[in-house]
Amino acid sequence: MRVCIHKDVFGTPENLLLQDGKISWVDSPPNEVFTLGFGQPDDLMHAHLIFPKKIKFSPDEKYQKAMQMVSKQTKRIPWSLVLPKSEFVKHLQGVLDDLQVILTSDFMEYLDSHFNPNRKLLDNLSIAHVSQAKFLTAVSGTISNKSVLQTFHPNRLGECQKACYSLTGTKTGRLTIKSGPQILTVKKNLRGILASRFHEGYLKQIDFTSLEPRIALSLIGKNPPQDIYSLINKEIFSASVSRQTAKLATICLLYGGGKARMKEITNRKGYELDTIIRRLDDYFGASIISEKLSQELEDLGYITNFYGRPIRVSQDAPRHVLYNNFVQSTAVDVALEGFRRIVKKMKDNKMKSVPIFVIHDALLIDVNPEEKEEVERLCDPLKNITGFESNFYLDIEEL
């Protein structure tokens, strides 16, 4: 294990370097070591909230309480000076032991393949521009939750702040915003305040089509067409309901809506309703996957998504919750991998258009008008998403 731990973690004068079982003290981390607490894009501290093994960064509670009585300082506490030597060594060794478990686990593969690349994608999105006139008009109007809109306040150059995303704010990895413009929660009709940085430019939104049901079917080896809900209507309902009904029934299954909700959606009851529920469950393999997740929860104390991200759920969580969390968490990683590919293609082609926001399963692009056709081609079906043989389809619309 080769890891460098920032001095603030232990409150030491220098950074701790553990290499080949030996501890030394350094001013900065050397190349090709894991880091903890340095704030780098691939720093382990970014992912510590989802570590399968929790690291106890603070010493025993009695020492924390003692420090609280004599100081209001909560960071950079010099534990090496505060604690008895034997207790500090014990605390330091505990952190190193926890790190050893993490760094030798399968979790590291997930960090390398998805978590860290996804972080870099989100960190490198371009700053968005906002129309000053539209912003002022929107803010002066009668709208609820005006504080969300205020996060888009433009500077004199027409730029809003950079959005700081979190991949650990929810148990499934569904994105949250730590600071900056609250693009994930601002009402869709208010996104019109966003503006292009290009003369006669415009904004385009690229969305995955039916992402979660497509993943659910792909997980059991199916390769559904672009219009999943028409297919489900045909194969489950014998084309006897509307496409919208088939869509709502699918969502009800994926989100564990229950029998009463399915009855309301399908207008079926009794044996006919039971048959539809069973056929939908069999079609998606929901019970089979839920059974495997239930066993994983019993064995590990948590479940993992398709790529290995730990998902912490209560031990008595219903199986439909396990299934939904599994599909939703996998969908986050699939979407971000797809967006990484799109952004890479934009860079490889030296496009002037820039990505500015990720909104869950959508990517918002500020389009240079000279690149209209190139941007449209970014929406070709995505093939060979890691671990999947099925195609993932994209829609594009102007904001």
Short mmCIF file of N, CA and C in Angstrom, two decimals, residues 98-169:
data_model
loop_
_atom_site.label_atom_id
_atom_site.label_comp_id
_atom_site.label_asym_id
_atom_site.label_seq_id
_atom_site.Cartn_x
_atom_site.Cartn_y
_atom_site.Cartn_z
N ASP A 98 -7.95 0.62 8.21
CA ASP A 98 -9.18 0.79 7.43
C ASP A 98 -8.85 1.07 5.96
N LEU A 99 -7.84 1.88 5.73
CA LEU A 99 -7.41 2.17 4.35
C LEU A 99 -6.91 0.92 3.65
N GLN A 100 -6.20 0.09 4.39
CA GLN A 100 -5.68 -1.15 3.81
C GLN A 100 -6.81 -2.02 3.29
N VAL A 101 -7.89 -2.11 4.06
CA VAL A 101 -9.04 -2.91 3.64
C VAL A 101 -9.64 -2.35 2.35
N ILE A 102 -9.75 -1.03 2.28
CA ILE A 102 -10.35 -0.39 1.11
C ILE A 102 -9.47 -0.55 -0.12
N LEU A 103 -8.18 -0.28 0.04
CA LEU A 103 -7.27 -0.27 -1.11
C LEU A 103 -7.02 -1.65 -1.68
N THR A 104 -7.33 -2.68 -0.94
CA THR A 104 -7.16 -4.05 -1.44
C THR A 104 -8.49 -4.69 -1.81
N SER A 105 -9.56 -3.90 -1.86
CA SER A 105 -10.89 -4.44 -2.14
C SER A 105 -11.27 -4.19 -3.60
N ASP A 106 -12.34 -4.85 -4.02
CA ASP A 106 -12.86 -4.66 -5.38
C ASP A 106 -13.38 -3.24 -5.59
N PHE A 107 -13.65 -2.53 -4.51
CA PHE A 107 -14.17 -1.17 -4.59
C PHE A 107 -13.23 -0.26 -5.39
N MET A 108 -11.94 -0.52 -5.33
CA MET A 108 -10.98 0.33 -6.04
C MET A 108 -11.18 0.27 -7.55
N GLU A 109 -11.65 -0.87 -8.03
CA GLU A 109 -11.93 -0.99 -9.46
C GLU A 109 -13.05 -0.04 -9.87
N TYR A 110 -14.07 0.07 -9.00
CA TYR A 110 -15.15 1.01 -9.28
C TYR A 110 -14.65 2.45 -9.26
N LEU A 111 -13.78 2.78 -8.31
CA LEU A 111 -13.23 4.13 -8.26
C LEU A 111 -12.50 4.47 -9.55
N ASP A 112 -11.68 3.54 -10.02
CA ASP A 112 -10.87 3.78 -11.22
C ASP A 112 -11.71 3.83 -12.49
N SER A 113 -12.72 2.95 -12.58
CA SER A 113 -13.46 2.82 -13.83
C SER A 113 -14.59 3.84 -13.97
N HIS A 114 -15.20 4.25 -12.85
CA HIS A 114 -16.37 5.11 -12.95
C HIS A 114 -16.35 6.33 -12.03
N PHE A 115 -16.14 6.14 -10.74
CA PHE A 115 -16.29 7.26 -9.82
C PHE A 115 -15.34 8.40 -10.15
N ASN A 116 -14.05 8.13 -10.25
CA ASN A 116 -13.09 9.21 -10.52
C ASN A 116 -13.26 9.82 -11.91
N PRO A 117 -13.45 9.00 -12.97
CA PRO A 117 -13.73 9.63 -14.28
C PRO A 117 -15.00 10.46 -14.29
N ASN A 118 -16.02 10.03 -13.57
CA ASN A 118 -17.27 10.81 -13.50
C ASN A 118 -17.04 12.14 -12.79
N ARG A 119 -16.25 12.11 -11.74
CA ARG A 119 -15.92 13.35 -11.03
C ARG A 119 -15.19 14.32 -11.95
N LYS A 120 -14.25 13.81 -12.72
CA LYS A 120 -13.49 14.68 -13.62
C LYS A 120 -14.40 15.29 -14.68
N LEU A 121 -15.34 14.51 -15.18
CA LEU A 121 -16.29 15.05 -16.15
C LEU A 121 -17.05 16.22 -15.54
N LEU A 122 -17.60 16.04 -14.35
CA LEU A 122 -18.41 17.07 -13.71
C LEU A 122 -17.57 18.29 -13.33
N ASP A 123 -16.33 18.03 -12.89
CA ASP A 123 -15.45 19.14 -12.51
C ASP A 123 -15.04 20.00 -13.70
N ASN A 124 -15.02 19.39 -14.90
CA ASN A 124 -14.50 20.09 -16.07
C ASN A 124 -15.58 20.68 -16.98
N LEU A 125 -16.82 20.66 -16.52
CA LEU A 125 -17.87 21.32 -17.30
C LEU A 125 -17.60 22.83 -17.36
N SER A 126 -17.99 23.44 -18.46
CA SER A 126 -17.75 24.87 -18.63
C SER A 126 -18.78 25.69 -17.85
N ILE A 127 -18.40 26.91 -17.51
CA ILE A 127 -19.30 27.82 -16.82
C ILE A 127 -20.40 28.26 -17.78
N ALA A 128 -21.63 28.31 -17.28
CA ALA A 128 -22.77 28.69 -18.11
C ALA A 128 -22.95 30.20 -18.12
N HIS A 129 -23.57 30.69 -19.17
CA HIS A 129 -23.92 32.10 -19.28
C HIS A 129 -25.41 32.29 -19.03
N VAL A 130 -25.75 33.45 -18.50
CA VAL A 130 -27.13 33.76 -18.13
C VAL A 130 -27.52 35.10 -18.74
N SER A 131 -28.73 35.18 -19.28
CA SER A 131 -29.24 36.44 -19.81
C SER A 131 -29.61 37.35 -18.64
N GLN A 132 -28.93 38.48 -18.54
CA GLN A 132 -29.20 39.41 -17.44
C GLN A 132 -30.65 39.87 -17.46
N ALA A 133 -31.16 40.18 -18.63
CA ALA A 133 -32.53 40.69 -18.74
C ALA A 133 -33.54 39.62 -18.32
N LYS A 134 -33.36 38.40 -18.81
CA LYS A 134 -34.30 37.32 -18.47
C LYS A 134 -34.21 36.95 -16.99
N PHE A 135 -32.99 37.02 -16.47
CA PHE A 135 -32.81 36.71 -15.05
C PHE A 135 -33.57 37.72 -14.19
N LEU A 136 -33.40 39.01 -14.49
CA LEU A 136 -34.05 40.05 -13.70
C LEU A 136 -35.57 39.96 -13.81
N THR A 137 -36.05 39.64 -15.01
CA THR A 137 -37.49 39.49 -15.20
C THR A 137 -38.03 38.33 -14.37
N ALA A 138 -37.29 37.21 -14.40
CA ALA A 138 -37.72 36.02 -13.66
C ALA A 138 -37.70 36.27 -12.15
N VAL A 139 -36.63 36.91 -11.67
CA VAL A 139 -36.50 37.16 -10.23
C VAL A 139 -37.57 38.12 -9.73
N SER A 140 -37.94 39.08 -10.56
CA SER A 140 -38.93 40.08 -10.14
C SER A 140 -40.36 39.54 -10.22
N GLY A 141 -40.53 38.38 -10.85
CA GLY A 141 -41.85 37.79 -10.97
C GLY A 141 -42.28 37.05 -9.72
N THR A 142 -43.49 36.54 -9.77
CA THR A 142 -44.04 35.78 -8.65
C THR A 142 -43.73 34.30 -8.87
N ILE A 143 -42.69 33.83 -8.21
CA ILE A 143 -42.31 32.42 -8.33
C ILE A 143 -42.02 31.86 -6.95
N SER A 144 -42.20 30.58 -6.81
CA SER A 144 -41.89 29.93 -5.54
C SER A 144 -40.41 29.58 -5.50
N ASN A 145 -39.87 29.46 -4.31
CA ASN A 145 -38.48 29.07 -4.11
C ASN A 145 -37.52 29.95 -4.92
N LYS A 146 -37.66 31.26 -4.75
CA LYS A 146 -36.85 32.21 -5.50
C LYS A 146 -35.36 32.08 -5.20
N SER A 147 -35.05 31.53 -4.02
CA SER A 147 -33.65 31.37 -3.64
C SER A 147 -32.90 30.45 -4.61
N VAL A 148 -33.60 29.47 -5.17
CA VAL A 148 -32.97 28.58 -6.15
C VAL A 148 -32.58 29.37 -7.39
N LEU A 149 -33.48 30.22 -7.85
CA LEU A 149 -33.19 31.03 -9.04
C LEU A 149 -32.03 31.99 -8.78
N GLN A 150 -31.93 32.50 -7.56
CA GLN A 150 -30.87 33.45 -7.22
C GLN A 150 -29.48 32.82 -7.38
N THR A 151 -29.37 31.50 -7.32
CA THR A 151 -28.05 30.86 -7.47
C THR A 151 -27.50 31.01 -8.88
N PHE A 152 -28.34 31.47 -9.81
CA PHE A 152 -27.89 31.68 -11.20
C PHE A 152 -27.49 33.14 -11.46
N HIS A 153 -27.43 33.95 -10.42
CA HIS A 153 -27.15 35.38 -10.58
C HIS A 153 -25.88 35.58 -11.42
N PRO A 154 -25.98 36.26 -12.55
CA PRO A 154 -24.81 36.43 -13.42
C PRO A 154 -23.91 37.57 -12.96
N ASN A 155 -22.62 37.44 -13.27
CA ASN A 155 -21.69 38.54 -13.00
C ASN A 155 -21.73 39.52 -14.18
N ARG A 156 -20.84 40.49 -14.17
CA ARG A 156 -20.87 41.53 -15.22
C ARG A 156 -20.54 40.98 -16.60
N LEU A 157 -19.95 39.76 -16.64
CA LEU A 157 -19.64 39.12 -17.92
C LEU A 157 -20.77 38.21 -18.39
N GLY A 158 -21.84 38.15 -17.59
CA GLY A 158 -22.96 37.30 -17.95
C GLY A 158 -22.78 35.85 -17.55
N GLU A 159 -21.79 35.57 -16.70
CA GLU A 159 -21.52 34.19 -16.27
C GLU A 159 -22.12 33.95 -14.88
N CYS A 160 -22.65 32.77 -14.68
CA CYS A 160 -23.03 32.38 -13.32
C CYS A 160 -21.87 31.62 -12.70
N GLN A 161 -21.99 31.26 -11.44
CA GLN A 161 -20.93 30.48 -10.81
C GLN A 161 -20.83 29.09 -11.43
N LYS A 162 -19.75 28.42 -11.14
CA LYS A 162 -19.58 27.05 -11.60
C LYS A 162 -20.31 26.12 -10.65
N ALA A 163 -21.04 25.17 -11.18
CA ALA A 163 -21.76 24.21 -10.34
C ALA A 163 -20.79 23.18 -9.78
N CYS A 164 -20.90 22.95 -8.49
CA CYS A 164 -20.08 21.95 -7.82
C CYS A 164 -20.97 20.74 -7.50
N TYR A 165 -20.79 19.66 -8.23
CA TYR A 165 -21.63 18.48 -8.09
C TYR A 165 -21.09 17.55 -7.00
N SER A 166 -21.99 16.75 -6.47
CA SER A 166 -21.59 15.68 -5.55
C SER A 166 -22.11 14.35 -6.05
N LEU A 167 -21.23 13.34 -6.01
CA LEU A 167 -21.60 11.97 -6.35
C LEU A 167 -21.88 11.14 -5.11
N THR A 168 -21.79 11.78 -3.94
CA THR A 168 -21.99 11.04 -2.69
C THR A 168 -23.13 11.62 -1.85
N GLY A 169 -23.89 12.54 -2.40
CA GLY A 169 -24.96 13.17 -1.65
C GLY A 169 -26.19 12.30 -1.49
#
